[in-house]
PDB file of C-alpha atoms in Angstrom:
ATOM      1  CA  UNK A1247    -108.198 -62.950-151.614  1.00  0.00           C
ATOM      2  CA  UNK A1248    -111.664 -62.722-151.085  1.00  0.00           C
ATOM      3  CA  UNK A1249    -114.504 -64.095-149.106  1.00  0.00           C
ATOM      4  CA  UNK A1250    -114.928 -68.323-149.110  1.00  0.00           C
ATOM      5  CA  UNK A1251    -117.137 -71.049-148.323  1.00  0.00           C
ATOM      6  CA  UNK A1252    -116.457 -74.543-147.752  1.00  0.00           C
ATOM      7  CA  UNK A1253    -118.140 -78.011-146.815  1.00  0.00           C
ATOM      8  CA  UNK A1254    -116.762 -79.901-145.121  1.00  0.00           C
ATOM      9  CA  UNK A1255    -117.850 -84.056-144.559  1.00  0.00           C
ATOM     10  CA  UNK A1256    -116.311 -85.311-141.227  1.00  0.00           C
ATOM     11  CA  UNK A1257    -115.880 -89.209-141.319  1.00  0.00           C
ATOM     12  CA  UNK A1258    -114.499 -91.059-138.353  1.00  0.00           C
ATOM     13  CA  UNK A1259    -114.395 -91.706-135.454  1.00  0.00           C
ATOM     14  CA  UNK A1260    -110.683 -93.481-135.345  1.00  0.00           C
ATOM     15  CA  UNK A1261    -109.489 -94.970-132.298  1.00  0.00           C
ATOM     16  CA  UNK A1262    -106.267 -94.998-131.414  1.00  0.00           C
ATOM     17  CA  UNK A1263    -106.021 -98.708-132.129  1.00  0.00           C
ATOM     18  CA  UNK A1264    -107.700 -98.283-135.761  1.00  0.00           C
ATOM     19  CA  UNK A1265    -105.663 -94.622-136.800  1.00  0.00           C
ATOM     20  CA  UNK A1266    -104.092 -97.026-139.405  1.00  0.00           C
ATOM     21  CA  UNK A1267    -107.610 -97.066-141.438  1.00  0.00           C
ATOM     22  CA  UNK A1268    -107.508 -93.211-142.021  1.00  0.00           C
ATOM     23  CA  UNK A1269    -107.369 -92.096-145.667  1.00  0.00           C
ATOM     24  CA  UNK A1270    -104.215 -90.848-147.241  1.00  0.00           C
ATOM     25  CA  UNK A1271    -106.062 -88.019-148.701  1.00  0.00           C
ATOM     26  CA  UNK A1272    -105.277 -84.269-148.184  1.00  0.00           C
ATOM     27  CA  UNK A1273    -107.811 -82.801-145.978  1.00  0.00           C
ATOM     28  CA  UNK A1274    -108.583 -81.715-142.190  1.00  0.00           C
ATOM     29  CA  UNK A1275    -108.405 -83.999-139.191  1.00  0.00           C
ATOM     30  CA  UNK A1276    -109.449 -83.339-136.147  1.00  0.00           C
ATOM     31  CA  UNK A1277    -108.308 -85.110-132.619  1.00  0.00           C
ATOM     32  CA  UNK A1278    -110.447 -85.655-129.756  1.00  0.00           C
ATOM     33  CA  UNK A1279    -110.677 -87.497-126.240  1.00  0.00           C
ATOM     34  CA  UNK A1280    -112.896 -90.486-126.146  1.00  0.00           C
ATOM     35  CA  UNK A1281    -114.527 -93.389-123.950  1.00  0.00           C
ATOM     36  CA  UNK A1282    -114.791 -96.393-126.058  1.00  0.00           C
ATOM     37  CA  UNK A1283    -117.962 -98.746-124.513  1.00  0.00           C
ATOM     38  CA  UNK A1284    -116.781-102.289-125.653  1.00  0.00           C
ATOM     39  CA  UNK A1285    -119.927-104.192-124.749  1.00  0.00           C
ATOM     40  CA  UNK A1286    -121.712-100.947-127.610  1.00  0.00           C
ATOM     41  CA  UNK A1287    -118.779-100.805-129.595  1.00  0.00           C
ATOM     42  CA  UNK A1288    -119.697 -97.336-129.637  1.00  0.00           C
ATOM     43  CA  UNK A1289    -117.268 -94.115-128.914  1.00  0.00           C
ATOM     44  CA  UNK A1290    -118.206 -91.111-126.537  1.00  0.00           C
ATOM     45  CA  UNK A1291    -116.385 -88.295-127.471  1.00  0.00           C
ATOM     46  CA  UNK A1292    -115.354 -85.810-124.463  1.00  0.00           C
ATOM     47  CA  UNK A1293    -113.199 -82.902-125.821  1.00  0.00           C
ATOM     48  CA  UNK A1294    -111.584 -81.617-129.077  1.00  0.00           C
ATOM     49  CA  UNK A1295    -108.027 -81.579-128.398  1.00  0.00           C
ATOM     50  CA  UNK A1296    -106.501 -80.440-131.843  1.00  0.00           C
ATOM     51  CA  UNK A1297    -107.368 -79.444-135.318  1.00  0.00           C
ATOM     52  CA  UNK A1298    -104.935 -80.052-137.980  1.00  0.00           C
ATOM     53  CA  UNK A1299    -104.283 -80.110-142.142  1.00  0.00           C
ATOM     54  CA  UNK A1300    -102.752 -82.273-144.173  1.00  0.00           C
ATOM     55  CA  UNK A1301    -101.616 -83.232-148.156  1.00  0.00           C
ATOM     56  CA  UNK A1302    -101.914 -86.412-147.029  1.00  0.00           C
ATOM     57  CA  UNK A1303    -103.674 -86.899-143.620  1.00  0.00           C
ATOM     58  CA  UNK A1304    -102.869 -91.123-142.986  1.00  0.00           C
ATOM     59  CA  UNK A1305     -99.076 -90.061-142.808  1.00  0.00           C
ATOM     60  CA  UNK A1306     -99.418 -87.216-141.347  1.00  0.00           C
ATOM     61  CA  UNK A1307    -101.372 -88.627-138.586  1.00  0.00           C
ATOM     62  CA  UNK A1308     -99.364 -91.557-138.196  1.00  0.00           C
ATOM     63  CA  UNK A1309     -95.926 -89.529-137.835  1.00  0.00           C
ATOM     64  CA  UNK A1310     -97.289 -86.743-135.517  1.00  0.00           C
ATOM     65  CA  UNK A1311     -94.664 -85.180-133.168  1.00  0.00           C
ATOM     66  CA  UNK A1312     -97.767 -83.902-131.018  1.00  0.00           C
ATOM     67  CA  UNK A1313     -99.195 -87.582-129.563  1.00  0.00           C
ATOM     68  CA  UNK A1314     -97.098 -86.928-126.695  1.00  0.00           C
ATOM     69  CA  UNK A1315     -99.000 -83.381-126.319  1.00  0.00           C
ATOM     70  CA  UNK A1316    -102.483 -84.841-127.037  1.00  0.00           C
ATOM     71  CA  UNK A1317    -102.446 -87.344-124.484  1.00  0.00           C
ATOM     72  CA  UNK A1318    -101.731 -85.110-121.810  1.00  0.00           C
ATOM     73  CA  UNK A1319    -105.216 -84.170-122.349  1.00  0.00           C
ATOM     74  CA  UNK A1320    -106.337 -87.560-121.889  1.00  0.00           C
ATOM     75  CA  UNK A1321    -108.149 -88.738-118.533  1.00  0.00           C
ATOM     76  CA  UNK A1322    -108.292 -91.630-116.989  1.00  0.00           C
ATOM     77  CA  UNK A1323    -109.951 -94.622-119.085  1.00  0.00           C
ATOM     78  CA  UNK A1324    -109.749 -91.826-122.299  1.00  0.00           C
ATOM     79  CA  UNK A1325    -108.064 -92.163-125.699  1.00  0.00           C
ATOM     80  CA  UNK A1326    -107.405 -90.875-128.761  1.00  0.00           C
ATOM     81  CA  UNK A1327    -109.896 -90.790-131.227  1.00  0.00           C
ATOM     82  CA  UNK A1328    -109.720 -89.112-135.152  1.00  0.00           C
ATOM     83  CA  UNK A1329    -112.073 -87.736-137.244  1.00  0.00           C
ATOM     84  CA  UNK A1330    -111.290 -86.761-141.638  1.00  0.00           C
ATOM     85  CA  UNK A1331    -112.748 -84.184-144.056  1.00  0.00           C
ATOM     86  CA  UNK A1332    -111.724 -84.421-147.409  1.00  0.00           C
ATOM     87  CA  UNK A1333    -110.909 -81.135-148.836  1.00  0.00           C
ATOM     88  CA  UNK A1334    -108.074 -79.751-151.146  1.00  0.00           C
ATOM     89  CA  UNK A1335    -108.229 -76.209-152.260  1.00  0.00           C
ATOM     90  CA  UNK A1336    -107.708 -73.451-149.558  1.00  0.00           C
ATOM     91  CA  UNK A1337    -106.992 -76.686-147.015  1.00  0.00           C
ATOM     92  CA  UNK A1338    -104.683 -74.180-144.632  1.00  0.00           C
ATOM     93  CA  UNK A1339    -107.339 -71.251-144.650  1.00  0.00           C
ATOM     94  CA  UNK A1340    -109.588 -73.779-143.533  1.00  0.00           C
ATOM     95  CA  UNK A1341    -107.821 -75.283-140.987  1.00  0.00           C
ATOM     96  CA  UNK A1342    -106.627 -71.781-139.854  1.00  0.00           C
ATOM     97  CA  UNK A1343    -110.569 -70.846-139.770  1.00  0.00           C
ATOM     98  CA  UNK A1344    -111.834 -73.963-137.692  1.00  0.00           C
ATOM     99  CA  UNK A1345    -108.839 -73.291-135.136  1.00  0.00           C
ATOM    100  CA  UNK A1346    -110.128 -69.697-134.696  1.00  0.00           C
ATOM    101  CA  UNK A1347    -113.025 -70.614-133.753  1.00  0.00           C
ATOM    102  CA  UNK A1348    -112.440 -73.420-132.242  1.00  0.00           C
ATOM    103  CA  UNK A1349    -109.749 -72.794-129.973  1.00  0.00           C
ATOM    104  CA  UNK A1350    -108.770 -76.345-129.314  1.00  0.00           C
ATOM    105  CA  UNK A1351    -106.087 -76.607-126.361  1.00  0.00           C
ATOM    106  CA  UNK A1352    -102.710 -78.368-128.294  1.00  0.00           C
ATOM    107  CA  UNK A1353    -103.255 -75.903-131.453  1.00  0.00           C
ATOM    108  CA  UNK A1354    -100.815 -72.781-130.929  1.00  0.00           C
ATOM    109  CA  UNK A1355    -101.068 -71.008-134.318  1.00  0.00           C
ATOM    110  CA  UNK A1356    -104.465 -69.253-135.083  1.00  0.00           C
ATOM    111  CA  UNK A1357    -105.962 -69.478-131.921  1.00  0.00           C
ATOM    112  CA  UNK A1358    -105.779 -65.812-131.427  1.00  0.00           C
ATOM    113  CA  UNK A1359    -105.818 -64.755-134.806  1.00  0.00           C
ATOM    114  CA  UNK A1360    -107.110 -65.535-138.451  1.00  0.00           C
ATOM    115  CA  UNK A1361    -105.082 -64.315-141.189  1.00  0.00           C
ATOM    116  CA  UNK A1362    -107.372 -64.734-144.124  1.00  0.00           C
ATOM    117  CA  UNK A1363    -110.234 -63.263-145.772  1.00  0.00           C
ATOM    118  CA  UNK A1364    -113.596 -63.502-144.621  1.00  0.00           C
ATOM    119  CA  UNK A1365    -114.201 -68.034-144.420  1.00  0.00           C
ATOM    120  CA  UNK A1366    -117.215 -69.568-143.628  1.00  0.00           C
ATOM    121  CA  UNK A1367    -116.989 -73.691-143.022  1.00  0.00           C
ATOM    122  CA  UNK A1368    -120.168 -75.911-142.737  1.00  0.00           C
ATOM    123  CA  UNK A1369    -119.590 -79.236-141.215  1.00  0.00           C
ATOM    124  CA  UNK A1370    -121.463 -82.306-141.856  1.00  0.00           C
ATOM    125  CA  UNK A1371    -120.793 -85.971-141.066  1.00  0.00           C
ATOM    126  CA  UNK A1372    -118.636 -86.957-138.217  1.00  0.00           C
ATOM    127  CA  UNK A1373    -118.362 -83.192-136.730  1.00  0.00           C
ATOM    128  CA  UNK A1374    -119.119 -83.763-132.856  1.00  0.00           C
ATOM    129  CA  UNK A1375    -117.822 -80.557-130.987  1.00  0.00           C
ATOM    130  CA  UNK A1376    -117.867 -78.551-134.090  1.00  0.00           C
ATOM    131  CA  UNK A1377    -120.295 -75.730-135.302  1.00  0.00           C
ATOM    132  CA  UNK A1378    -122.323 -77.258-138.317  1.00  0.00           C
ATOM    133  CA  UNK A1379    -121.990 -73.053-139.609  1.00  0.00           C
ATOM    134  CA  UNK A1380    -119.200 -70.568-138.422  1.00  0.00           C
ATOM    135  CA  UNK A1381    -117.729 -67.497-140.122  1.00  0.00           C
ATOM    136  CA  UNK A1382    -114.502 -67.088-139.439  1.00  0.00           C
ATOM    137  CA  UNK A1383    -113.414 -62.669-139.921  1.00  0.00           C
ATOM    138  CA  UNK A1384    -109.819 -61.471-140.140  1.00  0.00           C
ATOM    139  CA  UNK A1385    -108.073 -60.236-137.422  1.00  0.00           C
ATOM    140  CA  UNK A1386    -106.137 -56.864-137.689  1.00  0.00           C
ATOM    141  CA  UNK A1387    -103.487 -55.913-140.615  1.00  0.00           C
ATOM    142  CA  UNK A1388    -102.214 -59.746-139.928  1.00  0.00           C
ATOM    143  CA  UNK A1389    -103.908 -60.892-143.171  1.00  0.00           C
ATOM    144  CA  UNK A1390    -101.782 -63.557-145.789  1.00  0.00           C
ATOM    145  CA  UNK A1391     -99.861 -62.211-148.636  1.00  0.00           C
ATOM    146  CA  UNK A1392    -100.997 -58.649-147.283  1.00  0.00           C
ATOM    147  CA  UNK A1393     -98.243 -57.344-145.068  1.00  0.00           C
ATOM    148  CA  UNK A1394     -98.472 -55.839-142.065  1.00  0.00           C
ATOM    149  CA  UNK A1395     -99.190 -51.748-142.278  1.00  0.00           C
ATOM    150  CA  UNK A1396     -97.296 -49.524-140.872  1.00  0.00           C
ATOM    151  CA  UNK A1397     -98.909 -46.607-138.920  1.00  0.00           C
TER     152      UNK A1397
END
């Protein structure tokens, strides 16, 4: 492997109620908790609750055994709101590198470690409570495809 850059173009934002018009393309999705002002029709978003990756990100979404875990994070007068980047080469090195540096709270694998080459993202679009420009380094002999070294 070697070093990467990718763009990625947030659209969104879902809310719970409208998760049915997300795309069934592959790409990254991201979950967050929201106020929704009726009388703006706008949608405050309050925390990034989980990244995720997807061939196809409508049915992915829409069959998610974490909803139960994401609105645990929710407070009162919150819900669930989705955001989509298109994107469909290296989709799980990206994910892994926007949960590295990320950290959201209901994502368990690559939190504390990324297991790729060197990935930079750049987010544009619909990408509240994300970096517009991270770098994402790997972590110790955990790498992909590498094996770990024995010393």
């Amino acid at each position: 492997m070697t070093a990467e850059t990718h763009h990625l173009e947030f659209d969104g934002y879902w809310r719970e109620p409208n998760v049915g018009g997300i795309p069934a393309q592959s790409g990254i999705y991201c979950v967050y908790a929201c106020r929704h002002n009726v009388n703006e029709k706008t949608v405050s978003l309050k925390r990034l609750i989980y990244i995720g990756e997807s061939e196809n990100v409508h049915e992915r979404i829409a069959g998610h055994e974490k909803w139960p875990v994401w609105r645990r994070y929710l407070e009162a007068g919150q819900e669930l709101s989705f955001s989509f980047a298109p994107i469909t080469n290296s989709r799980v090195r990206v994910e892994a590198a926007c949960i590295y540096e990320h950290k959201p709270p209901a994502n368990t694998e690559y939190v504390d470690n990324f297991p790729y080459d060197t990935t930079t993202v750049i987010t544009s679009g619909r990408n509240a409570l994300l970096k517009g420009r991270f770098t994402a380094y790997p972590t110790g002999n955990s790498r992909v495809g590498y094996g770990l070294l024995s010393r």
